[in-house]
Coordinates of C-alpha atoms in Angstrom, one line a residue:
M1126 CA 98.3 8.1 -26.0
S1127 CA 101.0 8.3 -23.7
Q1128 CA 101.9 11.7 -25.1
D1129 CA 98.0 13.0 -24.5
K1130 CA 98.8 12.0 -20.7
A1131 CA 102.1 13.8 -20.5
V1132 CA 100.0 16.9 -21.9
I1133 CA 96.8 16.2 -19.3
E1134 CA 99.2 15.9 -16.3
K1135 CA 100.8 19.3 -17.2
D1136 CA 97.7 21.0 -16.7
T1137 CA 98.4 21.3 -12.9
I1138 CA 97.3 25.0 -12.5
R1139 CA 96.7 26.4 -9.0
I1140 CA 93.4 28.2 -8.0
K1141 CA 95.1 31.4 -6.5
D1142 CA 91.9 33.3 -7.3
S1143 CA 89.4 33.3 -4.7
D1144 CA 85.7 32.2 -4.6
F1145 CA 84.5 35.8 -5.2
K1146 CA 86.8 36.3 -8.2
F1147 CA 85.4 33.3 -10.1
T1148 CA 81.9 34.4 -9.1
K1149 CA 83.0 37.8 -10.6
K1150 CA 84.6 35.9 -13.5
L1151 CA 80.8 34.6 -13.8
L1152 CA 78.9 37.6 -13.5
L1153 CA 80.8 39.2 -16.3
F1154 CA 78.2 37.5 -18.6
C1155 CA 75.2 38.8 -16.8
R1156 CA 76.0 42.5 -17.6
D1157 CA 73.4 42.8 -20.1
Y1158 CA 70.7 41.1 -17.5
K1159 CA 71.3 43.0 -14.5
V1160 CA 68.3 44.3 -14.4
A1161 CA 66.2 40.7 -14.3
F1162 CA 68.8 39.2 -11.7
C1163 CA 68.3 42.2 -9.2
L1164 CA 64.6 41.4 -9.7
A1165 CA 64.9 37.8 -9.2
L1166 CA 67.1 38.6 -6.2
L1167 CA 64.5 40.8 -4.9
G1168 CA 62.0 38.0 -5.7
I1169 CA 63.8 35.5 -3.7
T1170 CA 64.7 38.3 -0.6
S1171 CA 60.7 38.8 -0.6
S1172 CA 60.3 35.0 -0.6
S1173 CA 62.4 34.9 2.9
V1174 CA 61.0 37.8 4.2
C1175 CA 57.7 36.3 3.7
V1176 CA 58.9 33.1 5.6
A1177 CA 60.0 34.9 8.6
F1178 CA 56.5 36.7 8.5
S1179 CA 54.9 33.5 8.5
A1180 CA 56.6 32.4 11.8
Y1181 CA 56.3 35.7 13.4
F1182 CA 52.6 35.6 12.5
L1183 CA 52.1 31.8 13.7
G1184 CA 53.7 32.7 17.2
R1185 CA 50.9 35.5 17.5
L1186 CA 48.4 33.0 16.4
V1187 CA 49.1 31.0 19.3
D1188 CA 49.6 33.8 21.9
E1189 CA 46.6 36.2 21.0
G1190 CA 44.8 33.7 19.2
I1191 CA 44.5 30.2 20.5
Q1192 CA 45.9 30.5 23.9
A1193 CA 43.6 33.7 24.4
K1194 CA 40.5 31.8 22.8
N1195 CA 39.8 34.8 20.4
F1196 CA 38.5 33.2 17.7
E1197 CA 38.6 36.8 15.2
L1198 CA 42.4 37.2 15.8
T1199 CA 42.7 33.2 14.9
W1200 CA 41.3 33.8 12.1
I1201 CA 43.0 37.0 11.4
F1202 CA 46.6 35.4 12.0
A1203 CA 45.6 32.2 10.7
G1204 CA 45.0 34.4 7.4
A1205 CA 48.2 36.3 7.6
V1206 CA 50.3 32.9 8.0
L1207 CA 48.8 31.7 4.7
I1208 CA 49.4 34.8 2.9
A1209 CA 52.3 34.8 4.0
E1210 CA 53.3 31.5 2.7
I1211 CA 51.3 32.2 -0.5
C1212 CA 53.1 35.2 -1.3
G1213 CA 56.9 33.6 -0.2
L1214 CA 55.7 31.1 -3.1
A1215 CA 54.6 33.4 -5.5
F1216 CA 57.8 35.7 -5.0
R1217 CA 60.2 32.5 -5.2
F1218 CA 58.8 31.3 -8.2
G1219 CA 58.7 34.4 -10.0
G1220 CA 62.5 34.9 -8.7
R1221 CA 63.2 31.3 -9.6
F1222 CA 61.5 32.0 -13.5
V1223 CA 63.3 35.0 -14.0
L1224 CA 66.5 33.8 -13.1
V1225 CA 66.6 30.6 -14.6
D1226 CA 65.2 32.0 -18.0
R1227 CA 68.4 34.8 -17.7
S1228 CA 70.8 31.9 -17.2
S1229 CA 70.0 30.4 -19.9
K1230 CA 70.3 33.5 -22.3
V1231 CA 74.2 33.5 -20.3
I1232 CA 74.8 29.8 -21.0
Y1233 CA 74.1 30.8 -24.5
K1234 CA 77.0 33.8 -24.6
I1235 CA 79.5 31.5 -22.8
R1236 CA 78.8 29.2 -25.5
I1237 CA 78.8 31.6 -28.3
A1238 CA 82.1 33.0 -26.9
L1239 CA 83.7 29.3 -26.6
I1240 CA 83.1 28.4 -30.0
E1241 CA 83.9 32.1 -31.2
K1242 CA 87.6 31.8 -29.5
L1243 CA 87.9 28.6 -30.8
S1244 CA 88.3 30.0 -34.9
R1245 CA 90.5 33.4 -33.3
L1246 CA 93.1 30.5 -31.9
P1247 CA 96.3 29.7 -33.7
I1248 CA 97.0 26.2 -35.1
P1249 CA 99.9 25.3 -32.8
Y1250 CA 97.3 25.6 -29.8
Y1251 CA 95.2 22.3 -31.5
D1252 CA 98.7 20.5 -31.8
R1253 CA 99.5 20.9 -28.0
Q1254 CA 95.5 20.2 -27.1
P1255 CA 93.9 16.8 -27.2
Q1256 CA 91.0 17.2 -28.9
G1257 CA 89.1 15.3 -26.1
R1258 CA 90.1 18.0 -23.7
I1259 CA 88.8 20.6 -26.3
V1260 CA 85.5 19.0 -26.5
T1261 CA 85.2 18.9 -22.4
R1262 CA 85.6 22.5 -22.3
L1263 CA 82.5 22.8 -24.5
T1264 CA 80.4 20.5 -23.1
H1265 CA 81.2 19.1 -19.8
D1266 CA 82.4 22.3 -18.3
V1267 CA 80.0 24.6 -19.8
E1268 CA 77.3 21.6 -17.9
G1269 CA 78.8 22.7 -15.0
I1270 CA 78.2 26.3 -15.4
D1271 CA 74.9 25.5 -16.9
Q1272 CA 73.8 23.7 -13.8
F1273 CA 75.3 26.3 -11.6
F1274 CA 73.1 28.9 -13.3
S1275 CA 69.9 27.1 -13.7
S1276 CA 69.9 25.6 -10.1
T1277 CA 72.8 25.7 -7.9
L1278 CA 72.4 29.6 -8.3
S1279 CA 68.7 30.1 -7.3
R1280 CA 69.1 27.5 -4.4
V1281 CA 72.1 28.9 -2.5
L1282 CA 70.5 32.7 -3.1
M1283 CA 67.3 31.6 -1.4
A1284 CA 69.3 29.7 1.3
T1285 CA 71.3 32.7 2.2
M1286 CA 68.5 35.5 1.8
S1287 CA 66.3 33.1 4.3
L1288 CA 69.6 32.4 6.6
V1289 CA 69.5 36.1 6.8
S1290 CA 66.1 37.0 7.1
L1291 CA 65.5 34.4 9.8
S1292 CA 68.6 35.0 11.6
I1293 CA 67.6 38.7 11.7
A1294 CA 63.9 38.1 12.6
M1295 CA 65.0 35.9 15.6
I1296 CA 67.5 38.2 17.0
I1297 CA 64.5 41.2 16.9
A1298 CA 61.9 38.5 18.8
N1299 CA 64.5 37.8 21.5
Y1300 CA 68.4 38.7 20.6
K1301 CA 69.6 36.8 23.7
L1302 CA 67.8 33.6 22.5
G1303 CA 68.2 34.4 19.1
L1304 CA 71.9 34.8 19.5
L1305 CA 72.5 31.4 21.2
L1306 CA 70.7 29.6 18.6
L1307 CA 72.6 31.3 16.0
I1308 CA 75.8 30.1 17.8
A1309 CA 74.5 27.3 18.1
F1310 CA 74.3 26.9 14.3
I1311 CA 78.4 27.6 13.7
P1312 CA 79.9 24.2 14.3
A1313 CA 77.1 23.1 11.2
A1314 CA 78.4 26.2 9.2
A1315 CA 82.2 25.6 9.7
M1316 CA 81.8 22.0 8.6
A1317 CA 80.4 23.3 5.5
I1318 CA 83.3 25.6 4.9
L1319 CA 86.3 23.2 6.0
T1320 CA 85.3 20.7 3.4
R1321 CA 85.1 23.4 0.5
N1322 CA 88.7 22.9 -0.3
P1323 CA 88.4 19.2 -0.3
I1324 CA 85.8 19.1 -2.8
R1325 CA 87.3 21.6 -4.8
K1326 CA 90.4 19.2 -5.1
L1327 CA 88.2 16.2 -5.9
N1328 CA 86.1 18.1 -8.2
R1329 CA 89.4 19.5 -10.1
K1330 CA 90.7 16.3 -10.7
M1331 CA 87.4 14.3 -11.8
S1332 CA 87.6 17.4 -14.6
K1333 CA 91.1 16.6 -15.3
E1334 CA 90.4 12.6 -15.6
S1335 CA 87.2 13.1 -17.3
A1336 CA 88.9 15.5 -20.0
A1337 CA 91.4 12.5 -20.1
I1338 CA 88.6 10.3 -20.7
N1339 CA 87.4 12.3 -23.8
A1340 CA 91.0 12.7 -25.5
Q1341 CA 91.7 8.7 -25.2
L1342 CA 87.7 8.0 -26.5
N1343 CA 88.3 10.5 -29.6
E1344 CA 92.2 8.9 -30.4
Y1345 CA 90.3 5.4 -30.5
L1346 CA 87.6 6.6 -32.5
N1347 CA 89.9 8.3 -34.9
G1348 CA 92.4 5.3 -34.9
L1349 CA 89.7 2.7 -35.6
E1350 CA 91.0 1.2 -38.6
S1351 CA 94.4 1.0 -37.6
I1352 CA 93.5 -0.5 -34.0
R1353 CA 91.1 -3.2 -36.1
S1354 CA 93.9 -4.0 -38.8
F1355 CA 96.8 -4.6 -36.1
A1356 CA 94.1 -6.5 -33.7
A1357 CA 95.2 -4.3 -31.3
E1358 CA 91.2 -4.0 -29.6
K1359 CA 92.3 -5.5 -26.2
W1360 CA 95.2 -3.2 -25.8
A1361 CA 93.2 -0.1 -26.9
L1362 CA 90.6 -1.0 -24.5
G1363 CA 92.9 -1.6 -21.7
V1364 CA 94.7 1.6 -21.9
Y1365 CA 90.9 3.0 -22.1
D1366 CA 89.9 1.1 -18.9
Q1367 CA 92.7 2.3 -17.4
K1368 CA 91.5 5.9 -17.9
I1369 CA 88.2 4.5 -16.5
R1370 CA 89.7 3.2 -13.6
T1371 CA 91.6 6.3 -12.3
Y1372 CA 88.3 8.7 -12.8
L1373 CA 86.6 5.9 -11.0
S1374 CA 88.6 5.6 -8.0
T1375 CA 88.6 9.7 -7.8
A1376 CA 84.5 9.5 -8.0
I1377 CA 84.7 7.0 -5.4
R1378 CA 87.0 8.8 -3.2
F1379 CA 84.5 11.9 -3.7
N1380 CA 81.4 10.2 -3.1
R1381 CA 82.7 8.9 0.3
F1382 CA 83.9 12.3 1.3
N1383 CA 80.7 13.6 0.6
S1384 CA 78.9 10.8 2.1
S1385 CA 80.5 11.1 5.6
T1386 CA 80.2 15.4 5.5
R1387 CA 76.8 15.5 4.4
P1388 CA 75.2 13.4 7.4
L1389 CA 77.3 15.3 9.9
V1390 CA 76.5 18.4 8.9
S1391 CA 72.8 17.7 8.9
S1392 CA 73.2 16.3 12.3
L1393 CA 75.0 19.6 13.6
C1394 CA 72.0 21.7 12.2
L1395 CA 70.2 20.0 14.5
A1396 CA 71.6 21.0 17.3
P1397 CA 70.1 24.6 18.3
L1398 CA 66.6 23.0 17.9
F1399 CA 67.8 20.4 20.7
L1400 CA 69.3 22.9 22.8
L1401 CA 65.9 24.8 22.5
F1402 CA 64.2 22.3 23.7
Y1403 CA 66.4 21.6 26.6
L1404 CA 66.3 24.8 27.6
A1405 CA 62.4 24.7 27.5
L1406 CA 62.5 21.8 29.4
G1407 CA 64.6 23.0 31.7
Q1408 CA 62.8 26.2 32.3
S1409 CA 65.8 28.1 31.9
A1410 CA 65.6 32.3 32.4
L1411 CA 65.9 32.5 28.5
T1412 CA 63.0 30.5 28.0
S1413 CA 60.7 31.2 31.2
A1414 CA 60.0 34.6 30.1
L1415 CA 59.0 33.6 26.5
S1416 CA 55.5 32.8 25.8
L1417 CA 54.5 29.8 24.5
G1418 CA 53.7 31.6 20.7
V1419 CA 57.5 33.1 20.8
L1420 CA 58.4 29.4 21.8
V1421 CA 56.7 28.2 18.4
S1422 CA 58.0 30.8 16.2
F1423 CA 61.4 30.0 17.3
I1424 CA 61.1 26.4 16.7
R1425 CA 59.5 27.4 13.3
Y1426 CA 62.8 29.9 13.0
C1427 CA 65.1 27.2 13.7
E1428 CA 63.4 24.5 11.6
R1429 CA 63.2 27.2 8.8
I1430 CA 67.0 27.8 8.9
Y1431 CA 68.0 24.4 9.4
R1432 CA 67.1 23.8 5.6
P1433 CA 69.1 26.7 4.2
I1434 CA 72.0 25.5 5.7
L1435 CA 71.5 21.9 4.8
T1436 CA 70.9 23.0 1.2
L1437 CA 74.0 25.2 1.2
A1438 CA 76.0 21.8 2.7
H1439 CA 74.3 19.9 -0.1
E1440 CA 74.7 22.3 -3.0
L1441 CA 78.4 23.3 -1.8
H1442 CA 79.6 20.7 -3.9
H1443 CA 77.8 21.8 -7.4
V1444 CA 79.4 25.2 -6.2
Q1445 CA 82.7 23.7 -6.3
H1446 CA 82.4 22.5 -9.4
A1447 CA 81.0 25.4 -10.8
F1448 CA 83.8 27.2 -9.7
T1449 CA 86.1 24.3 -11.2
C1450 CA 84.7 24.8 -14.6
T1451 CA 84.6 28.2 -14.2
E1452 CA 88.6 28.2 -13.9
R1453 CA 89.1 25.7 -17.1
V1454 CA 86.6 28.0 -19.4
F1455 CA 88.1 31.0 -18.3
Q1456 CA 91.4 29.4 -18.7
F1457 CA 90.6 28.7 -22.3
L1458 CA 89.2 31.7 -23.2
S1459 CA 92.5 33.9 -22.0
E1460 CA 94.8 31.3 -24.3
L1461 CA 96.7 33.6 -26.7
E1462 CA 94.4 34.6 -30.0
E1463 CA 96.5 33.9 -33.1
E1464 CA 96.7 37.6 -33.9
E1465 CA 98.7 37.6 -30.4
E1466 CA 100.9 34.9 -30.7
L1467 CA 101.7 35.6 -34.3
K1468 CA 102.2 39.3 -33.2
A1469 CA 100.2 40.4 -36.0
T1470 CA 100.1 44.4 -37.0
K1471 CA 97.4 45.6 -39.5
F1472 CA 98.5 48.3 -42.2
P1473 CA 95.6 49.5 -44.9
K1474 CA 97.8 49.6 -47.4
A1475 CA 98.0 46.1 -47.5
S1476 CA 94.3 45.4 -48.8
K1477 CA 94.6 42.5 -51.1
L1478 CA 97.5 40.0 -52.5
D1479 CA 98.6 40.8 -56.1
G1480 CA 102.3 41.1 -56.1
T1481 CA 105.2 39.4 -55.7
I1482 CA 106.2 37.0 -52.6
E1483 CA 109.4 36.3 -51.3
F1484 CA 111.4 34.7 -48.6
K1485 CA 114.5 36.2 -47.2
N1486 CA 116.6 34.0 -45.5
V1487 CA 113.6 32.4 -43.3
S1488 CA 114.4 29.9 -40.8
M1489 CA 111.7 28.5 -38.4
A1490 CA 111.2 25.9 -35.7
Y1491 CA 107.9 24.4 -34.4
P1492 CA 106.8 25.5 -31.1
S1493 CA 107.2 21.5 -29.9
Q1494 CA 110.9 21.6 -31.2
Q1495 CA 112.6 25.0 -30.5
N1496 CA 116.0 23.6 -30.9
L1497 CA 115.4 21.8 -34.1
Q1498 CA 114.9 24.1 -37.1
A1499 CA 112.4 22.8 -39.7
I1500 CA 113.3 25.6 -42.7
K1501 CA 117.3 27.2 -42.4
N1502 CA 117.8 30.4 -44.8
I1503 CA 115.4 29.8 -47.3
N1504 CA 115.4 32.6 -50.2
F1505 CA 113.4 32.4 -53.0
K1506 CA 110.7 34.4 -55.0
I1507 CA 107.3 34.3 -56.7
A1508 CA 106.6 36.5 -59.4
P1509 CA 102.8 37.4 -59.9
G1510 CA 101.3 34.8 -62.6
S1511 CA 104.1 32.1 -62.2
K1512 CA 103.9 28.6 -61.1
V1513 CA 106.3 27.4 -58.7
G1514 CA 107.3 23.6 -57.8
F1515 CA 108.5 22.4 -54.5
V1516 CA 110.0 19.2 -54.8
G1517 CA 111.8 17.0 -51.8
A1518 CA 111.3 14.2 -49.6
S1519 CA 109.1 13.9 -46.6
G1520 CA 110.3 16.4 -43.9
S1521 CA 112.3 18.3 -46.0
G1522 CA 110.8 21.7 -45.5
K1523 CA 108.1 22.1 -48.4
S1524 CA 104.9 22.1 -46.6
T1525 CA 106.7 24.2 -43.3
C1526 CA 107.1 26.5 -46.2
I1527 CA 103.7 26.3 -47.1
K1528 CA 102.5 27.1 -43.6
V1529 CA 104.7 30.0 -42.9
L1530 CA 103.1 31.6 -46.0
A1531 CA 99.6 30.7 -44.4
R1532 CA 100.9 32.3 -41.2
T1533 CA 99.7 28.8 -39.3
Y1534 CA 102.9 29.0 -37.9
D1535 CA 105.2 31.9 -37.1
Y1536 CA 108.6 32.1 -38.5
Q1537 CA 111.7 33.2 -35.6
E1538 CA 114.2 34.6 -38.5
G1539 CA 114.4 36.6 -42.2
Q1540 CA 111.3 38.2 -43.8
V1541 CA 108.3 36.7 -45.6
C1542 CA 107.3 39.8 -47.9
I1543 CA 103.9 40.3 -50.3
N1544 CA 104.4 43.4 -52.7
G1545 CA 107.1 44.6 -50.6
Q1546 CA 105.5 44.2 -47.2
E1547 CA 106.1 42.4 -44.4
L1548 CA 103.6 39.3 -44.3
Q1549 CA 102.2 40.2 -40.5
H1550 CA 100.9 43.2 -42.1
Y1551 CA 98.2 41.7 -43.8
P1552 CA 95.1 41.2 -42.2
R1553 CA 94.6 37.2 -41.6
E1554 CA 91.1 37.6 -43.6
V1555 CA 93.2 38.6 -46.7
L1556 CA 95.3 35.6 -46.6
Q1557 CA 92.7 34.0 -46.0
K1558 CA 90.9 35.0 -49.3
D1559 CA 93.6 35.4 -51.4
I1560 CA 95.4 32.5 -50.8
A1561 CA 93.7 28.6 -51.2
F1562 CA 95.0 25.7 -50.2
V1563 CA 94.0 22.1 -51.3
S1564 CA 95.9 19.3 -49.3
Q1565 CA 95.7 15.4 -49.9
D1566 CA 93.7 15.2 -46.7
V1567 CA 90.4 16.9 -47.8
V1568 CA 87.6 17.5 -45.0
I1569 CA 84.1 16.8 -46.6
F1570 CA 81.4 17.5 -43.8
R1571 CA 78.2 15.5 -43.7
S1572 CA 76.0 17.8 -46.2
N1573 CA 75.2 18.2 -49.7
L1574 CA 77.4 18.8 -52.3
R1575 CA 76.7 22.1 -52.5
E1576 CA 77.2 23.0 -49.2
N1577 CA 80.3 21.7 -49.3
L1578 CA 81.2 23.8 -52.0
C1579 CA 80.1 27.1 -51.4
L1580 CA 80.7 26.7 -47.2
G1581 CA 78.4 29.3 -46.4
E1582 CA 79.0 31.5 -49.7
E1583 CA 76.0 32.9 -51.1
V1584 CA 76.9 30.9 -55.0
S1585 CA 74.0 30.5 -57.5
D1586 CA 73.8 27.2 -58.8
Q1587 CA 74.5 28.4 -62.2
E1588 CA 78.3 29.6 -60.8
L1589 CA 78.5 26.3 -58.7
L1590 CA 78.0 24.3 -62.1
K1591 CA 80.2 26.2 -64.1
Q1592 CA 82.7 26.1 -62.0
C1593 CA 82.5 22.1 -61.7
E1594 CA 82.6 21.9 -65.6
S1595 CA 85.9 23.9 -65.3
S1596 CA 87.5 21.6 -63.1
G1597 CA 86.0 18.7 -64.4
L1598 CA 83.8 17.7 -61.0
L1599 CA 80.8 17.8 -63.4
A1600 CA 81.8 15.1 -65.5
I1601 CA 82.4 13.0 -62.3
M1602 CA 78.9 14.0 -61.0
Q1603 CA 77.1 13.2 -64.6
N1604 CA 78.8 9.7 -64.6
R1605 CA 77.9 9.2 -60.6
G1606 CA 74.2 10.4 -61.3
L1607 CA 75.0 13.2 -58.4
T1608 CA 73.6 16.5 -58.2
L1609 CA 74.0 19.7 -56.1
D1610 CA 71.5 18.3 -54.0
S1611 CA 73.2 14.8 -53.5
E1612 CA 74.3 14.0 -49.7
L1613 CA 77.7 13.7 -48.9
E1614 CA 79.1 11.5 -45.9
D1615 CA 81.0 12.3 -43.3
Q1616 CA 84.5 12.9 -44.2
G1617 CA 83.3 11.9 -48.4
K1618 CA 83.1 8.0 -47.5
N1619 CA 80.6 8.2 -50.3
L1620 CA 83.4 9.5 -53.0
S1621 CA 86.6 8.5 -54.4
V1622 CA 90.1 9.7 -53.1
G1623 CA 90.6 11.8 -56.9
E1624 CA 86.9 12.9 -56.4
R1625 CA 87.2 14.4 -53.2
Q1626 CA 90.2 16.3 -54.4
L1627 CA 88.5 17.3 -57.8
L1628 CA 86.0 18.9 -55.1
A1629 CA 88.5 20.3 -52.9
F1630 CA 89.6 22.2 -55.9
T1631 CA 86.6 23.1 -57.1
R1632 CA 85.7 24.8 -54.0
V1633 CA 89.1 26.6 -54.3
L1634 CA 88.2 28.0 -57.7
L1635 CA 84.9 29.5 -56.1
R1636 CA 86.7 32.2 -54.3
D1637 CA 88.5 33.3 -57.2
P1638 CA 92.2 33.3 -55.0
K1639 CA 95.3 34.8 -56.2
L1640 CA 97.4 32.4 -55.2
I1641 CA 96.3 28.8 -55.2
V1642 CA 98.5 26.2 -53.3
L1643 CA 98.4 22.6 -54.3
D1644 CA 100.3 20.4 -51.3
E1645 CA 100.5 16.7 -52.6
A1646 CA 97.0 17.2 -53.8
S1647 CA 97.3 14.6 -56.5
A1648 CA 99.6 12.4 -54.3
N1649 CA 97.0 9.6 -53.4
I1650 CA 94.7 9.6 -56.5
D1651 CA 94.5 7.2 -59.2
H1652 CA 95.7 8.0 -63.0
E1653 CA 92.4 8.9 -64.3
H1654 CA 91.1 11.3 -61.9
E1655 CA 94.8 12.5 -61.9
E1656 CA 94.5 13.3 -65.7
L1657 CA 91.5 15.3 -65.2
M1658 CA 93.1 17.2 -62.0
H1659 CA 96.2 17.9 -64.4
Q1660 CA 93.7 19.4 -67.3
A1661 CA 91.9 21.6 -64.8
L1662 CA 95.1 22.7 -63.6
H1663 CA 96.3 23.9 -66.9
K1664 CA 92.9 26.0 -67.4
N1665 CA 92.2 27.4 -64.1
L1666 CA 95.8 28.3 -63.3
A1667 CA 96.5 30.6 -66.4
G1668 CA 97.2 34.5 -64.7
R1669 CA 97.3 33.0 -61.5
S1670 CA 100.4 32.0 -58.9
A1671 CA 100.8 28.7 -57.8
I1672 CA 102.7 26.9 -55.7
L1673 CA 102.7 22.9 -56.1
V1674 CA 103.9 20.8 -53.9
A1675 CA 104.4 17.2 -55.6
H1676 CA 106.5 14.0 -56.2
R1677 CA 105.0 13.5 -59.3
L1678 CA 106.5 14.1 -62.9
E1679 CA 103.2 14.8 -64.5
T1680 CA 102.4 17.6 -61.8
L1681 CA 106.0 19.1 -62.0
K1682 CA 105.8 19.8 -65.6
E1683 CA 103.1 22.4 -64.9
C1684 CA 105.4 24.5 -63.0
D1685 CA 107.6 27.5 -64.5
Y1686 CA 110.7 26.4 -62.3
L1687 CA 111.7 24.3 -59.2
L1688 CA 112.6 24.4 -56.1
V1689 CA 114.2 21.2 -54.3
F1690 CA 114.6 20.8 -50.9
R1691 CA 116.6 18.6 -48.6
D1692 CA 116.9 18.7 -44.8
G1693 CA 115.2 22.0 -44.6
Q1694 CA 116.8 23.9 -47.4
I1695 CA 116.6 24.5 -50.9
V1696 CA 119.6 22.7 -52.7
E1697 CA 118.3 23.1 -56.3
R1698 CA 116.4 25.6 -58.1
G1699 CA 115.9 25.7 -62.0
S1700 CA 113.3 24.6 -64.3
H1701 CA 112.5 20.8 -65.2
I1702 CA 114.7 20.4 -68.1
E1703 CA 117.5 22.2 -66.3
L1704 CA 117.4 20.5 -63.2
I1705 CA 117.2 17.2 -65.0
E1706 CA 120.4 18.0 -67.1
K1707 CA 121.9 19.0 -63.9
R1708 CA 121.8 15.4 -62.9
G1709 CA 121.9 16.2 -59.2
Y1710 CA 119.6 15.8 -56.5
F1711 CA 116.4 16.2 -58.4
F1712 CA 117.3 13.7 -60.8
E1713 CA 117.7 11.1 -58.0
L1714 CA 114.1 12.0 -56.8
M1715 CA 112.9 11.8 -60.6
H1716 CA 114.7 8.4 -61.0
E1717 CA 113.1 6.8 -57.7
A1718 CA 109.8 8.3 -58.2
K1719 CA 109.4 6.6 -61.9
S1720 CA 110.7 3.6 -60.4
Q1721 CA 107.9 3.6 -58.0
E1722 CA 105.6 4.4 -60.4
S1723 CA 106.5 1.2 -62.7
L1724 CA 106.3 -0.9 -59.8
E1725 CA 102.9 0.3 -59.2
L1726 CA 101.5 0.3 -62.5
G1727 CA 103.4 -3.7 -63.0
L1728 CA 101.1 -4.6 -59.7
N1729 CA 98.1 -3.1 -61.2
K1730 CA 98.7 -5.2 -64.3
S1731 CA 99.3 -8.6 -62.3
R1732 CA 96.0 -7.9 -60.1

C-alpha cells in the first residue's frame, strides 16, 4: 500500500502548457466534426445577436411606441422583441443540440483512443502504475472531459458570445456610457481570472487523490481473501479511510474557496447596474441626454451581461477541471508504447517463427531494479521441434528468460535470435501468433466456455470439440456436464485449478503455435489433472518446439534436455538422466522435490 502512495506522490508534473494549448489538444479530436462545430458556434453567436437586438428593440418600443403613444409601432416593436427572443431561443437550442451530439462522438473517440493505447503500452508500464490509477484515467478523467463537451463548452460559448455581442451593442448605442459600464465589469472579470490558478491546483490535487482512492480500493478488493484470513479488516479500512480523509480535506478546501469567491463575483457583477442607476438618478450628463428607451435598453444590456459573467465564473472550475483531466489523459496517451520502449524494428523477412531460438550472452535487469541483473550471460539453443526444460528455484531467472523471449521486457546485453535474426526484427504480432504461453495463473473471463477458448477468433464448434478431446478437456466437460455454452464465472471460480489449466492449454492449441511455453503450468494442480496434462503434452507437443518451466519430475521427463538455473545463470545443462548421474545442483533440487511430494502424499493419506 505504501508503494502505491509513493508512486502516486511522484506524479507532480507541473502544467507548462497554457489553457489555449490544452484547448487545442481537445480540439484535435474534433477535426472530423469541424463543420458541425462551426455550425453550432454560428447558432450560438446568432442567439447572442438576437439577444442584443431584443434589448435594442425594447428601447425603441419604450421611446417610439409607448412614450409616443404610437400603438402601431408599439405592436411592431413588441413583435420584434418577441421574434428576436424566439429566434434567439431557436438558435440556442439548435447550436447546443449540434454541439452536444458531436461532443458525444468526440468523447467516444477519446475513449476508443484510450482503450487502444492500453493494448499498445508495454508490460513494464503496468508494473509501475497502480491499476486504480489507470482506471481513473479511463473513467473519472474522461467523465471530466465529457462534462466539458456536453454542458460546460456550450455554456461558455454562449456566455462569451453574449458578452461580445452585448458589449458591441452597448458601445454602438452610446459609446461613452457603454465603455464606462464595461469598465465597471472589469473587477468581476478580474476576480474570475485571479481565481483560475488556485482552482486548477485544487482540481489537480483532487484528481490525484481520487486516483489514490481508486488504487487503494482496487488493492483492497484484490487482497480481500488475505485480509479476511489475517483478520486485518480494521487495518485495511483504516488505510482506506486515510485516503478518503485526505481527499475530503482537499474537497472541503475547494468548496470553501469556491463558495467564498462566487458570491463576491456575483456582487461585483451588480456594480455596473448600480452605477447606471446612480448616474440616472443623479442626472449625470451621460444619462440626461439619453431617452428613457435607451436607458431601458442599457438596463437590459447590463442584466444580460451580468448573466454571462456569472456563468463564466460558475463554469470556471468546470473548465479548470476539464483542463486537469485533459492534462492527465494526454499524459497517458503520450506514454511510450511497446514498439518505442522496446525499440522494435520490422523486417519483411521475419514473417514466421519456425527455426532455431538462440540466446547469446543475454543479460537483463528489470526497469525497477536497474542495478540488479535478473539474468546474466545466458547462452542456449532450442532447435526446431525440441523440448527444453527450465529448472531452478524461484527467482533463479527461468521466467525472466521467458519474458525476454516474449518481448514482455527488453534485455540490455547480448542477442536473442530466431531463425538467425535479432528478436527486435520480429513484429510483435508474429511473436504473439507463433509463441503461446500457459502459466500457472490462468485468466478466465466471465463468459461461456466457447468464448473463453476462442477469445474472439472464428472457430467452428467441431474444431473446438476436436481440440478439447486432444487436450483432455472434453473428458472433463463430459464428467461435469459442461457444454461450449456453459457459463464460467469470473476468473473461472466454478472450475478447479486443473480444469482451468486444461482450458488454457486447449486455448493455446487452437492457435497452432510453433513454440509452446508452459511456465509452471502444472505446479498447483492435483495428480489426476496432472496426468491428463501429461497425456495432452505427449500427444500435442510432437513436432513443436516447447519450453517447460517446472519443478515436478514427471513434467521434466518430457524434455529432450534441461537447463538448470541458479542466481540468474545457467549452472548445469544436459538430459534428465545425465544430470541425475552428475549428482550436482539438479540432483539436489530433485531430492528436495521428491521429499516435498512424499510429505504432501503423506498428509493427503492422513486426511
